[in-house]
Structure formats: C-alpha cells, structure tokens
Amino acid sequence: EAGVAQSPRYKIIEKRQSVAFWCNPISGHATLYWYQQILGQGPKLLIQFQNNGVVDDSQLPKDRFSAERLKGVDSTLKIQPAKLEDSAVYLCASSLVPSRAGNNEQFFGPGTRLTVL
Amino acid sequence: QKEVEQNSGPLSVPEGAIASLNCTYSDRVSQSFFWYRQYSGKSPELIMSIYSNGDKEDGRFTAQLNKASQYVSLLIRDSQPSDSATYLCAVKYGGSQGNLIFGKGTKLSVKP
C-alpha cells in the first residue's frame, strides 16, 4: 500500500515570496491533515479536512496560509507571503474517518522542509 | 490549555536494556493515545496506539495507559542502537473529530 506522498521535499525561498506544497493521502483515507513542525517541537496541526470539507482550521494563520482539497483527495497548502518564522517542516498526514472508538491513527508523509531567507 | 508533556531528554540507555518513556496530558476526557518514532530528518512513524487503561504489547514495545493519573508510557525492551530516535507522544482531544496534540518528544540514545 502506497503511503502519503508530498512534494516538493525541500524548498528555499526569500521572505515575502509565496510557496505551495502538495499532498496525496493514502488511498481510501477521507481525512487529511496539514501540520507544521518547527525544529525541536512536536507537530502542530494547521488544518484538518474530511473529504473536501474543513473540520478544523483554528490554528491556521489565515492572513497568510491557505489550503484546499477540492476533489476530496489531493490537497495543497499555500503560504503567501512567507515570513522568516515559517521556516519549518510541513507534514501531511491522513487517516480513515476518525471516531471515539477508533480509526484515529494518522500516517505521515515525508514532509517538505521549508527555509525562508 | 490542552497540553502534552514529555521529558525532552536525552535519555541514554545501554544496548539490551529497557527504555522507559513517559508522557502526561492535561485533559482527562481524552480517549486515544499514540506513540510516534521520529528519526532525525524523517517524518513521524506510528508505532503504538492505546485506547484502554492497562498495557498493550507489540513486539518489543509496550504502551501503558493510566487515565486516572493522566499518564501514558512506552517501554522498549531489549533496546537496540536502531531504536535511537525522538519519541513523540500524541493525545487526541475533543471527541470523534478532535485533533492530536503532540508533546515535544523525548530523544532516546541507545549505546552499543
């Protein structure tokens, strides 16, 4: 079974530029997550989709970050304009539809390492 | 404030020993708990999930959950140098559509 795919793996941009990341979840996983992981920290959720609807985007900095999952499969996360503090690894994860009893296991892609100069 | 606390380490154990990793969480209604392993420069890899009080064993790994004490741990038996990594504890908050809150991770070093 193929895992979560992400691209690009690395990106270097200058501040105030824009950048986009792409994610393809595990086949059959309706729920998709974008996380930001700063060096030395655990991942922090930015946005959660179920199919093509947003479940939680409370921690997404909406003045500069946007995300979409138009057909309920692939997703794109965009930053515009980027700031120095956006330097981090952006992780995409997917899961089956979660419930209190199960299906809560999330599987991560390889991540995109973003450096903002 | 939903929090997940882990000792950042590093935790150093000799090869063949038992490594014990601990995690506490702040929300007593949490129902789902996870341990992820993250090698340097790699993404987190799920190694254990636990939903009920008590122990859950999978190979050399045992997860232990005590909801009354709001405490979850991971034991690694017969530790190997290949187990050297950062171990992330994650707790699901907020019901069926809730989200994972991750601790900062404990760095484990297994010395040959």
CSV table of C-alpha atoms in Angstrom, one decimal:
chain,number,residue,atom,x,y,z
A,1,GLU,CA,0.0,0.0,0.0
A,2,ALA,CA,1.4,3.4,-1.0
A,3,GLY,CA,2.0,5.9,1.8
A,4,VAL,CA,1.3,9.6,1.9
A,5,ALA,CA,3.1,11.4,-0.9
A,6,GLN,CA,4.3,15.0,-0.6
A,7,SER,CA,6.2,17.4,-2.9
A,8,PRO,CA,8.5,19.1,-3.0
A,9,ARG,CA,10.8,17.6,-0.4
A,10,TYR,CA,12.8,20.8,0.1
A,11,LYS,CA,12.1,24.5,-0.7
A,12,ILE,CA,14.2,27.6,-0.1
A,13,ILE,CA,12.5,31.0,-0.7
A,14,GLU,CA,13.0,34.5,0.4
A,15,LYS,CA,10.7,36.3,2.8
A,16,ARG,CA,7.6,37.8,1.2
A,17,GLN,CA,7.7,35.2,-1.6
A,18,SER,CA,4.9,32.6,-2.0
A,19,VAL,CA,5.2,28.8,-1.8
A,20,ALA,CA,2.9,25.9,-2.3
A,21,PHE,CA,3.0,22.3,-1.0
A,22,TRP,CA,1.2,19.3,-2.4
A,23,CYS,CA,-0.1,16.2,-0.7
A,24,ASN,CA,-1.7,12.9,-1.9
A,25,PRO,CA,-3.1,10.8,1.0
A,26,ILE,CA,-3.2,7.1,1.4
A,27,SER,CA,-5.9,5.6,-0.9
A,28,GLY,CA,-9.2,5.4,0.9
A,29,HIS,CA,-8.3,7.9,3.7
A,30,ALA,CA,-11.0,10.5,3.8
A,31,THR,CA,-9.3,12.7,6.4
A,32,LEU,CA,-6.3,14.7,5.6
A,33,TYR,CA,-4.2,16.9,8.0
A,34,TRP,CA,-1.5,19.5,7.5
A,35,TYR,CA,1.0,20.0,10.3
A,36,GLN,CA,3.8,22.4,10.9
A,37,GLN,CA,6.9,21.1,12.8
A,38,ILE,CA,9.4,23.6,14.0
A,39,LEU,CA,12.8,22.2,14.9
A,40,GLY,CA,12.8,20.7,18.4
A,41,GLN,CA,9.0,20.8,18.7
A,42,GLY,CA,6.2,18.3,18.1
A,43,PRO,CA,4.0,18.7,15.0
A,44,LYS,CA,1.3,21.4,15.3
A,45,LEU,CA,-2.0,20.9,13.4
A,46,LEU,CA,-2.7,23.7,10.9
A,47,ILE,CA,-5.8,22.3,9.2
A,48,GLN,CA,-7.9,19.1,9.0
A,49,PHE,CA,-10.1,18.1,6.1
A,50,GLN,CA,-12.7,15.4,5.9
A,51,ASN,CA,-13.3,14.7,2.2
A,52,ASN,CA,-13.3,18.2,0.7
A,53,GLY,CA,-14.7,20.0,3.8
A,54,VAL,CA,-12.7,21.7,6.6
A,55,VAL,CA,-13.1,20.2,10.0
A,56,ASP,CA,-10.7,22.4,11.9
A,57,ASP,CA,-8.6,25.3,10.8
A,58,SER,CA,-8.5,27.1,14.1
A,59,GLN,CA,-4.6,27.2,14.2
A,60,LEU,CA,-4.1,28.2,10.5
A,61,PRO,CA,-2.7,31.7,10.2
A,62,LYS,CA,-5.4,32.7,7.7
A,63,ASP,CA,-3.8,36.0,6.8
A,64,ARG,CA,-1.0,34.2,5.0
A,65,PHE,CA,-1.8,30.5,4.9
A,66,SER,CA,-4.5,28.8,2.8
A,67,ALA,CA,-5.3,25.2,2.0
A,68,GLU,CA,-7.7,23.4,-0.2
A,69,ARG,CA,-8.8,19.9,-1.0
A,70,LEU,CA,-11.1,20.5,-3.9
A,71,LYS,CA,-11.9,16.9,-5.0
A,72,GLY,CA,-11.6,15.2,-1.6
A,73,VAL,CA,-8.2,13.6,-2.4
A,74,ASP,CA,-5.1,15.7,-3.1
A,75,SER,CA,-4.5,18.8,-1.1
A,76,THR,CA,-2.5,22.0,-1.5
A,77,LEU,CA,-1.1,24.2,1.3
A,78,LYS,CA,0.0,27.7,0.3
A,79,ILE,CA,1.9,30.4,2.2
A,80,GLN,CA,1.7,34.0,0.8
A,81,PRO,CA,3.7,36.0,1.8
A,82,ALA,CA,6.2,33.9,3.7
A,83,LYS,CA,7.9,35.1,6.9
A,84,LEU,CA,11.2,34.0,8.4
A,85,GLU,CA,9.3,32.2,11.2
A,86,ASP,CA,7.6,30.0,8.7
A,87,SER,CA,10.8,28.0,8.3
A,88,ALA,CA,9.8,24.5,9.4
A,89,VAL,CA,8.9,21.1,8.1
A,90,TYR,CA,5.3,20.9,6.7
A,91,LEU,CA,3.9,17.5,7.2
A,92,CYS,CA,0.8,16.0,5.6
A,93,ALA,CA,-1.0,13.1,7.3
A,94,SER,CA,-4.1,11.0,6.5
A,95,SER,CA,-6.4,8.7,8.3
A,96,LEU,CA,-9.7,6.9,8.0
A,97,VAL,CA,-12.7,8.9,9.3
A,98,PRO,CA,-11.9,9.1,13.0
A,99,SER,CA,-14.3,8.2,15.8
A,100,ARG,CA,-14.2,7.9,19.6
A,101,ALA,CA,-13.7,4.2,19.3
A,102,GLY,CA,-11.0,4.0,16.6
A,103,ASN,CA,-9.7,5.0,13.2
A,104,ASN,CA,-7.7,7.7,14.9
A,105,GLU,CA,-4.3,6.5,13.6
A,106,GLN,CA,-2.7,9.1,11.4
A,107,PHE,CA,0.0,8.3,8.9
A,108,PHE,CA,2.5,10.9,7.9
A,109,GLY,CA,4.1,11.7,4.6
A,110,PRO,CA,7.9,12.5,4.3
A,111,GLY,CA,7.3,16.3,4.7
A,112,THR,CA,8.5,19.4,3.0
A,113,ARG,CA,11.4,21.2,4.6
A,114,LEU,CA,10.9,25.0,4.0
A,115,THR,CA,13.6,27.5,4.6
A,116,VAL,CA,12.7,31.2,4.4
A,117,LEU,CA,15.7,33.5,4.0
B,1,GLN,CA,-5.0,24.8,27.6
B,2,LYS,CA,-4.5,21.3,26.2
B,3,GLU,CA,-1.0,20.1,27.0
B,4,VAL,CA,1.1,17.0,26.5
B,5,GLU,CA,4.3,17.0,28.5
B,6,GLN,CA,7.3,14.8,27.8
B,7,ASN,CA,10.8,14.9,29.3
B,8,SER,CA,12.9,16.1,26.4
B,9,GLY,CA,15.9,14.0,27.4
B,10,PRO,CA,18.2,12.9,26.0
B,11,LEU,CA,17.6,9.5,27.6
B,12,SER,CA,20.6,7.3,27.3
B,13,VAL,CA,20.4,3.5,27.8
B,14,PRO,CA,22.8,0.7,27.1
B,15,GLU,CA,22.0,-1.8,24.4
B,16,GLY,CA,19.8,-4.6,25.6
B,17,ALA,CA,18.3,-2.5,28.5
B,18,ILE,CA,14.7,-1.4,28.9
B,19,ALA,CA,14.0,2.2,27.8
B,20,SER,CA,11.1,3.9,29.6
B,21,LEU,CA,9.5,6.9,28.0
B,22,ASN,CA,6.8,8.9,29.9
B,23,CYS,CA,4.1,11.4,28.9
B,24,THR,CA,1.4,13.3,30.9
B,25,TYR,CA,-1.6,15.1,29.5
B,26,SER,CA,-3.9,17.7,30.8
B,27,ASP,CA,-7.4,16.8,29.6
B,28,ARG,CA,-8.9,13.8,31.5
B,29,VAL,CA,-11.6,13.1,28.9
B,30,SER,CA,-9.0,12.2,26.2
B,31,GLN,CA,-9.7,8.7,24.8
B,32,SER,CA,-6.9,8.0,22.3
B,33,PHE,CA,-3.2,8.0,22.8
B,34,PHE,CA,-0.3,7.4,20.4
B,35,TRP,CA,3.4,7.0,20.3
B,36,TYR,CA,5.4,8.0,17.2
B,37,ARG,CA,9.0,7.5,16.5
B,38,GLN,CA,10.9,10.1,14.5
B,39,TYR,CA,14.4,9.6,13.2
B,40,SER,CA,16.5,12.7,12.6
B,41,GLY,CA,15.4,14.4,9.3
B,42,LYS,CA,12.5,12.0,8.9
B,43,SER,CA,8.8,12.2,9.5
B,44,PRO,CA,6.9,10.7,12.5
B,45,GLU,CA,6.2,7.0,12.2
B,46,LEU,CA,3.3,5.5,14.2
B,47,ILE,CA,4.5,2.7,16.5
B,48,MET,CA,1.7,2.2,19.1
B,49,SER,CA,-1.8,3.3,19.8
B,50,ILE,CA,-3.7,2.7,23.0
B,51,TYR,CA,-7.3,3.4,23.9
B,52,SER,CA,-7.9,1.5,27.2
B,53,ASN,CA,-6.4,1.5,30.6
B,54,GLY,CA,-3.6,-1.0,31.1
B,55,ASP,CA,-0.9,-2.4,28.9
B,56,LYS,CA,-0.7,-3.1,25.2
B,57,GLU,CA,2.2,-5.1,23.8
B,58,ASP,CA,3.5,-5.2,20.3
B,59,GLY,CA,6.8,-7.0,19.9
B,60,ARG,CA,9.5,-5.2,21.9
B,61,PHE,CA,7.2,-2.3,22.6
B,62,THR,CA,4.7,-1.9,25.5
B,63,ALA,CA,2.4,1.0,25.9
B,64,GLN,CA,0.9,1.6,29.3
B,65,LEU,CA,-2.1,3.9,30.0
B,66,ASN,CA,-3.4,5.2,33.3
B,67,LYS,CA,-6.3,7.6,32.7
B,68,ALA,CA,-6.8,8.3,36.4
B,69,SER,CA,-3.3,9.6,36.6
B,70,GLN,CA,-3.4,11.1,33.1
B,71,TYR,CA,-0.3,9.3,32.2
B,72,VAL,CA,0.9,7.2,29.3
B,73,SER,CA,4.2,5.5,28.9
B,74,LEU,CA,6.2,3.5,26.3
B,75,LEU,CA,8.6,0.7,27.3
B,76,ILE,CA,11.1,-0.6,24.8
B,77,ARG,CA,12.6,-4.0,25.8
B,78,ASP,CA,16.0,-5.2,24.6
B,79,SER,CA,16.8,-1.7,23.2
B,80,GLN,CA,18.9,-1.6,20.1
B,81,PRO,CA,21.0,1.2,18.6
B,82,SER,CA,18.4,1.4,15.8
B,83,ASP,CA,15.9,2.5,18.4
B,84,SER,CA,17.8,5.8,18.8
B,85,ALA,CA,15.3,8.4,17.8
B,86,THR,CA,12.9,11.0,19.2
B,87,TYR,CA,9.7,9.5,20.5
B,88,LEU,CA,6.6,11.7,20.3
B,89,CYS,CA,3.6,11.2,22.5
B,90,ALA,CA,0.3,12.3,21.0
B,91,VAL,CA,-3.1,12.7,22.6
B,92,LYS,CA,-6.4,13.1,20.9
B,93,TYR,CA,-8.6,15.9,22.3
B,94,GLY,CA,-12.1,16.9,21.5
B,95,GLY,CA,-14.2,13.9,20.7
B,96,SER,CA,-14.6,11.9,17.5
B,97,GLN,CA,-13.4,14.8,15.2
B,98,GLY,CA,-10.9,16.0,17.7
B,99,ASN,CA,-7.2,16.5,16.9
B,100,LEU,CA,-3.9,15.2,18.1
B,101,ILE,CA,-1.8,17.3,20.4
B,102,PHE,CA,1.9,16.3,20.3
B,103,GLY,CA,4.4,16.6,23.0
B,104,LYS,CA,7.9,17.9,22.2
B,105,GLY,CA,9.3,14.5,22.1
B,106,THR,CA,12.0,12.6,24.1
B,107,LYS,CA,15.3,11.9,22.4
B,108,LEU,CA,16.4,8.3,23.1
B,109,SER,CA,20.0,7.2,22.6
B,110,VAL,CA,20.9,3.5,22.8
B,111,LYS,CA,24.6,3.0,23.3
B,112,PRO,CA,26.2,-0.2,21.9
